[in-house]
Short mmCIF file of C-alpha atoms in Angstrom, two decimals:
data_model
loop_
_atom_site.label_atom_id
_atom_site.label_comp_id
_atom_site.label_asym_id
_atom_site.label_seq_id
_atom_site.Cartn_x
_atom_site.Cartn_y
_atom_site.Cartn_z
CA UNK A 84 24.89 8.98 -7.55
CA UNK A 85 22.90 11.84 -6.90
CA UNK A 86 21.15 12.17 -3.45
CA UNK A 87 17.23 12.31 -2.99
CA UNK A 88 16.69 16.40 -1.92
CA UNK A 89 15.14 15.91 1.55
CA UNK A 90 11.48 17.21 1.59
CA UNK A 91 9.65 15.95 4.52
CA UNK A 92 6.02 15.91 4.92
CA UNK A 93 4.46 15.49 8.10
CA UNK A 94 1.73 13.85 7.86
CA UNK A 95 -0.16 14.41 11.46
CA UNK A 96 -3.22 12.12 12.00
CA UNK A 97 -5.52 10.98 14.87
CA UNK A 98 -2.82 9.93 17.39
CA UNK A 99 0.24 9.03 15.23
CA UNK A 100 2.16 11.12 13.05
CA UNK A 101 4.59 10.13 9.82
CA UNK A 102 7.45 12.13 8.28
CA UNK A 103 7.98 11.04 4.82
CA UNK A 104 10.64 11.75 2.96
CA UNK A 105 13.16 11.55 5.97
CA UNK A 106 13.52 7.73 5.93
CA UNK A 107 11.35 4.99 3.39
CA UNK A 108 8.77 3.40 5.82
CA UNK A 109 8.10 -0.30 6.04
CA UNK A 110 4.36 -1.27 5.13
CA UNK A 111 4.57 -5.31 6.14
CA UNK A 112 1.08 -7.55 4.40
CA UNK A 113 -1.19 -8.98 6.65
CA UNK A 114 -3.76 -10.54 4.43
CA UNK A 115 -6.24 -12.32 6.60
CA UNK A 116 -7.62 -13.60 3.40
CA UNK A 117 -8.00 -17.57 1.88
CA UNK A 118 -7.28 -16.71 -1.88
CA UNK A 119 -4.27 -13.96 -2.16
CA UNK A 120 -2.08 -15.01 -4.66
CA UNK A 121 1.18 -14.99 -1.92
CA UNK A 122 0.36 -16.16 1.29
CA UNK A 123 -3.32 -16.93 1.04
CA UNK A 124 -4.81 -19.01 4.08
CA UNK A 125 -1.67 -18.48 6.34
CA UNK A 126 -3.22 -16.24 8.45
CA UNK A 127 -6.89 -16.49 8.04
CA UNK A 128 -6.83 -17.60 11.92
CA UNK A 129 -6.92 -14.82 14.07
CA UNK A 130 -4.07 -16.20 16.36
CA UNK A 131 -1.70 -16.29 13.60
CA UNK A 132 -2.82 -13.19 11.54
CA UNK A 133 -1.52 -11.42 15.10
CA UNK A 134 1.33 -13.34 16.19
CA UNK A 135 2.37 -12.37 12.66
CA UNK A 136 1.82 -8.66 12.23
CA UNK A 137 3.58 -8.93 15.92
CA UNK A 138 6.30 -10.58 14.38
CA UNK A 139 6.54 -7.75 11.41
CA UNK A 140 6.57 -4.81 14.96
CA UNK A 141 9.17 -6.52 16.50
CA UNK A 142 11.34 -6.73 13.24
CA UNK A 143 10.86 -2.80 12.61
CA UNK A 144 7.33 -2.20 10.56
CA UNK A 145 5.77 0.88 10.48
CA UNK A 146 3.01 0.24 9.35
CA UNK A 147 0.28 -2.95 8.91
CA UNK A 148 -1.37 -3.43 6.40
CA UNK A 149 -4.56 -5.23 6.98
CA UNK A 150 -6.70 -6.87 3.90
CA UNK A 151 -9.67 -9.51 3.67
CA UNK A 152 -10.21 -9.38 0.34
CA UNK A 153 -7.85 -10.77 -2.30
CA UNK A 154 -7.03 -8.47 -5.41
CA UNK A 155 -5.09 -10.91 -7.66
CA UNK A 156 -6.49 -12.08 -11.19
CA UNK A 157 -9.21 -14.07 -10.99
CA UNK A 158 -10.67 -13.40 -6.95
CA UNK A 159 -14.26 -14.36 -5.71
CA UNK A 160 -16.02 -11.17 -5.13
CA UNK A 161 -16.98 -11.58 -0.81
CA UNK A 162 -19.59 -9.76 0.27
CA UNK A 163 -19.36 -6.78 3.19
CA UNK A 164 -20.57 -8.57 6.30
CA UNK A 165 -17.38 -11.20 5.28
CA UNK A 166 -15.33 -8.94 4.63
CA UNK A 167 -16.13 -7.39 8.47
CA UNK A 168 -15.91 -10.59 9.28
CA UNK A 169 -12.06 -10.91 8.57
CA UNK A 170 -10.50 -8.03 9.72
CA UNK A 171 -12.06 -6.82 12.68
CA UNK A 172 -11.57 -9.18 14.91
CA UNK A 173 -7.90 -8.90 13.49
CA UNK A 174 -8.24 -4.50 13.81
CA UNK A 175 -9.64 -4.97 16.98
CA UNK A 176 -6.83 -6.96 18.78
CA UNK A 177 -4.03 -5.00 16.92
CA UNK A 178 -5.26 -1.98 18.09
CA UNK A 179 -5.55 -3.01 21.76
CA UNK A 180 -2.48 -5.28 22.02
CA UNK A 181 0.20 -2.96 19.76
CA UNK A 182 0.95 0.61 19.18
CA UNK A 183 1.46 0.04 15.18
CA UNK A 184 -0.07 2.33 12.75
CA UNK A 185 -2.98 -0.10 11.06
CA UNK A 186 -3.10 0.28 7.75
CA UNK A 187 -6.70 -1.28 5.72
CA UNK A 188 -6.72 -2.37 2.41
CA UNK A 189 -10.24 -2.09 1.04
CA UNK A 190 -12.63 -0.71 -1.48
CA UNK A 191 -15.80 -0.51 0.18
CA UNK A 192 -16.26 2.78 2.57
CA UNK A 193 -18.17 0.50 4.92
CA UNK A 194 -15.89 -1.82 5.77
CA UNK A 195 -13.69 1.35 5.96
CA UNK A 196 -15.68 3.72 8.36
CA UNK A 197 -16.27 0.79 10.73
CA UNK A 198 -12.32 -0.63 10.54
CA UNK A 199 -11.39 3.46 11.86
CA UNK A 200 -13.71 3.11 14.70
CA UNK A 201 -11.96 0.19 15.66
CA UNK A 202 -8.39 1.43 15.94
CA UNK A 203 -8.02 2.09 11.31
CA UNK A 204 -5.10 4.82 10.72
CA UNK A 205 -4.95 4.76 7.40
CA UNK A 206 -7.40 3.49 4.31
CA UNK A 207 -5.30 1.75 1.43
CA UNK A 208 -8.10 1.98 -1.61
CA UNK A 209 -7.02 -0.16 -5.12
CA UNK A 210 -9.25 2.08 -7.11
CA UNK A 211 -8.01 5.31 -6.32
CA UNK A 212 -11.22 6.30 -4.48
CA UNK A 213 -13.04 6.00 -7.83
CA UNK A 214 -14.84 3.33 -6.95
CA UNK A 215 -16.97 3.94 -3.92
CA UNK A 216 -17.89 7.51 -4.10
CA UNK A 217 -17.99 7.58 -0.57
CA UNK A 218 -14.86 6.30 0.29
CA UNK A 219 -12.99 9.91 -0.12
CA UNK A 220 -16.14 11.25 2.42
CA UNK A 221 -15.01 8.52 4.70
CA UNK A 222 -11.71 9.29 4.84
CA UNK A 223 -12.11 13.05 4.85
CA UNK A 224 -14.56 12.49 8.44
CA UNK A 225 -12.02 10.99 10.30
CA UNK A 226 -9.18 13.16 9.31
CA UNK A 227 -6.99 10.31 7.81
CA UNK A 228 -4.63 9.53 5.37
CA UNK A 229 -5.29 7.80 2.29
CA UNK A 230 -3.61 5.82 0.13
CA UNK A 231 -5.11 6.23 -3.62
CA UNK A 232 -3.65 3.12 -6.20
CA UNK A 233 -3.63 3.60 -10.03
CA UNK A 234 -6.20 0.49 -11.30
CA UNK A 235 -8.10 0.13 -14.03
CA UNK A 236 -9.95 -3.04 -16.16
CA UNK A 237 -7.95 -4.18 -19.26
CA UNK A 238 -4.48 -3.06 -20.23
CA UNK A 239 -4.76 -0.81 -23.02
CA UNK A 240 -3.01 2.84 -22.34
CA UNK A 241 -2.69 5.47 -24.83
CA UNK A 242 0.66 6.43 -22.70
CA UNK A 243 0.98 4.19 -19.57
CA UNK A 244 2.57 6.90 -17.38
CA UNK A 245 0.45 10.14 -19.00
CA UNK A 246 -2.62 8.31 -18.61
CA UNK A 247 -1.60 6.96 -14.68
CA UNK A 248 -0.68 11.04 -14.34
CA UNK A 249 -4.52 11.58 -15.11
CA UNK A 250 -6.01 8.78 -13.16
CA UNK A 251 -4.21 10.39 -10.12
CA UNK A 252 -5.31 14.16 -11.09
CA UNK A 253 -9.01 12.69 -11.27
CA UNK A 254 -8.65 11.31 -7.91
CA UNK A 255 -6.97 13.78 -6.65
CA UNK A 256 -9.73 16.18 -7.16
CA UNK A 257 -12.49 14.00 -5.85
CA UNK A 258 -10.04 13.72 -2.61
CA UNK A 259 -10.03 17.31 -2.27
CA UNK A 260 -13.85 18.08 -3.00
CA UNK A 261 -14.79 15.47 -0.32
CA UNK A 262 -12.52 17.56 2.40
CA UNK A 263 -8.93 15.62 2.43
CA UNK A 264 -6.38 17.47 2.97
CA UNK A 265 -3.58 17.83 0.70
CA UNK A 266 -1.32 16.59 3.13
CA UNK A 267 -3.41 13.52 3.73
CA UNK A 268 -2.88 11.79 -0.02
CA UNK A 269 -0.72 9.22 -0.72
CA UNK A 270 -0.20 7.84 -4.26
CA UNK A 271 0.39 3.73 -5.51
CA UNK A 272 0.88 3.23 -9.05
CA UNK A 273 -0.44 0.34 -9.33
CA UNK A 274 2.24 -2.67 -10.17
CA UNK A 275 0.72 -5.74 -10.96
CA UNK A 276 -2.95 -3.73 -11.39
CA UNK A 277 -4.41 -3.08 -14.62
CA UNK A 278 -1.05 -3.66 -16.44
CA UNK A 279 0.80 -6.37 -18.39
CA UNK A 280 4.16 -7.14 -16.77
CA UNK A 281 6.14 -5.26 -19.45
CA UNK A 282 4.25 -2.62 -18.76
CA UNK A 283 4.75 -3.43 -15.00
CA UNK A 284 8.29 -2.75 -15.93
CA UNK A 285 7.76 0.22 -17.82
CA UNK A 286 6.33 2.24 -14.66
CA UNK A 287 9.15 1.07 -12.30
CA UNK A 288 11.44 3.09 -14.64
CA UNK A 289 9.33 6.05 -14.50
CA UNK A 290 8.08 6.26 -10.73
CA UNK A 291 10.46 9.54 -10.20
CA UNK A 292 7.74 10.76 -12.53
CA UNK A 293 4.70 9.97 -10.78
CA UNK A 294 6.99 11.15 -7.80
CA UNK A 295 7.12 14.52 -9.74
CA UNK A 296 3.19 15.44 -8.88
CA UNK A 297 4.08 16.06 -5.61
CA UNK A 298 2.53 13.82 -3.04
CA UNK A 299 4.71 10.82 -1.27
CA UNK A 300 4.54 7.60 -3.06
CA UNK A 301 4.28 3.75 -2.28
CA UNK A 302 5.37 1.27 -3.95
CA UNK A 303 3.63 -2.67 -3.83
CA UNK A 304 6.02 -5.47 -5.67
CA UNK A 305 6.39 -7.44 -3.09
CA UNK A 306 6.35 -11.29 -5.19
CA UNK A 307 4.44 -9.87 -7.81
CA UNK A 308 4.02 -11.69 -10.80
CA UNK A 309 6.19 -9.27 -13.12
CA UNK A 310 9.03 -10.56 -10.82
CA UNK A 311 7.87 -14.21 -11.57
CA UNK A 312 7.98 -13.28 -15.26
CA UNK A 313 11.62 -12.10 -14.96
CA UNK A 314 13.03 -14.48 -12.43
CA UNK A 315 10.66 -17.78 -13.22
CA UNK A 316 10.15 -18.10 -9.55
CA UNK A 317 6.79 -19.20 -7.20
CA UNK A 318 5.91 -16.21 -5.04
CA UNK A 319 7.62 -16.90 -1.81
CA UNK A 320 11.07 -17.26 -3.90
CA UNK A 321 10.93 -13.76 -5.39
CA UNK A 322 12.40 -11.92 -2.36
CA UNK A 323 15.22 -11.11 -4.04
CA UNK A 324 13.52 -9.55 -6.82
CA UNK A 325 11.47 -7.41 -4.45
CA UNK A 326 14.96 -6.04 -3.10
CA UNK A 327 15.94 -4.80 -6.18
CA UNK A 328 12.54 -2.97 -6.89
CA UNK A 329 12.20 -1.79 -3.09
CA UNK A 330 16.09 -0.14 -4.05
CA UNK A 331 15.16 1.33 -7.51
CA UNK A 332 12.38 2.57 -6.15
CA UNK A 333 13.97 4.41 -3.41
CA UNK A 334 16.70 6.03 -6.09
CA UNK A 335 13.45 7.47 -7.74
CA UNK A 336 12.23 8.78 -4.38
CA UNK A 337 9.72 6.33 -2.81
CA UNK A 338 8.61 6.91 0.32
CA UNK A 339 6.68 3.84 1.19
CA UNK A 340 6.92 -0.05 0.27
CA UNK A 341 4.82 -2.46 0.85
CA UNK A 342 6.13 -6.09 1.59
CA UNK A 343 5.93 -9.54 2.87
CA UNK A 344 9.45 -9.70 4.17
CA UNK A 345 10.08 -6.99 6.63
CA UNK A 346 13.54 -8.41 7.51
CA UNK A 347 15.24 -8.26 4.16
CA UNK A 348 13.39 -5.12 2.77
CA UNK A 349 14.12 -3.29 6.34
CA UNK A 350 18.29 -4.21 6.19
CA UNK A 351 17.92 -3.23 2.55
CA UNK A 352 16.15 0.23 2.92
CA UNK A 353 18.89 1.02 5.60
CA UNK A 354 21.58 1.03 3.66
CA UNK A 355 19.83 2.71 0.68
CA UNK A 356 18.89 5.28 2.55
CA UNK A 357 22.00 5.90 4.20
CA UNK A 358 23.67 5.95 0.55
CA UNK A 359 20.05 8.06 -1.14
CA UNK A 360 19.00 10.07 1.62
CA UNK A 361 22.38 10.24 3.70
CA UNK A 362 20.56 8.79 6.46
#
């Protein structure tokens, strides 16, 4: 099997600094949300939401995601003041009470500029900063990283992986006219967003090519539905269909993955990194 070529990229930021490339980082879920398709409502309490991400520290995360507003098929839109609502509270005490690098999942540059002033190290935007046209301004204030994510409405491609290639360039370019730096962008493409599952499928053959434009790369399966369409499982029974995408993804040169279970994704990154990276 041939081994991942190290290329780090250290990625310095506010008080924390990340070198991807020489190990795949864990990015555990912490939606404080009623509705996600996963684990909606089981931490919508503030107590538990923290206990939890505390939970994912201990275990070995390296990062927390934080969201408060479900993305799966079929959501209620929440307005910004609910949104704030959620995770601040959540931000606030994470930030105070742990040393983990908090991660937001958002689309509104609101939510987002007032999430970094509480203790936000990273901004995790579904529509590729193509959405809010201020989110890329936000980011590029504070001097963090952002994570840009392939989306779009419908599922019709011309080709899947040329036209994900282009969403990125376009985002790409409004990142760098607002003032991020190059070493500040992160790229997500997108499973379980804007694509049918065997198209889903199609994309985690090809990530080494979205790999190939030259920024670090997460990867979100965690449950997804294209793993319920292959294993005909509920959501909380798919972890071992995550494993196998958190592994192939890692032989095409993932740095990040996003996850519910830290435990098994963390024992299984170990010893696919020890066999990938020859860590």
């Amino acid at each position: 099997m041939k081994k991942i070529k190290k290329e780090i990229k250290d990625i310095k930021f506010l008080d924390k600094n990340i070198k991807l490339g020489e190990r795949t980082y864990i990015m555990g879920i912490l939606n404080v949300t009623p509705d996600s398709f996963s684990d909606g409502g089981d931490f919508i309490d503030i107590h538990n939401a923290v206990n939890h991400a505390k939970e994912m520290i201990e275990l070995g995360v390296d990062i927390i995601d934080v969201g408060g507003e479900s993305s799966r098929p079929g959501h209620k839109n929440i307005t910004e003041e609910e949104e704030l609502k959620r995770v601040i509270p959540v931000i606030k005490r994470l930030s105070a009470e742990t040393d983990a690098i908090i991660s937001l999942d958002t689309i509104r540059s609101e939510v987002a500029e007032e999430a970094i002033k509480e203790g936000v190290h990273i901004i995790n935007d579904i529509w590729g900063l193509q959405k809010d046209p201020n989110m890329a301004k936000v980011a590029a204030k504070y001097k963090i990283p952002v994570i840009i994510m392939h989306n779009q409405n419908g599922t019709d491609y011309n080709n899947i992986i040329e036209d994900i290639k282009e969403f990125f360039k376009r985002s790409v370019a409004i990142a760098k006219e607002a003032g991020i730096s190059e070493d500040m962008i992160i790229l997500d493409p997108g499973i379980g967003f804007g694509k049918t599952p065997e198209q889903n499928i199609m994309v985690m053959s090809k990530l080494d090519e979205i790999k190939s434009l030259g920024y670090p790369v997460l990867l979100g399966t965690s449950r997804k539905s294209m793993l319920g369409k292959i294993l005909d499982l509920p959501p909380k029974e798919r972890v071992e269909g995550t494993l196998a995408t958190t592994i192939l993804g890692i032989v095409q040169g993932v740095d990040i993955v996003r996850v519910h279970d830290v435990q098994e994704n963390l024992r299984a990154v170990k010893v696919a990194d020890a066999i990938i990276r020859g860590e």
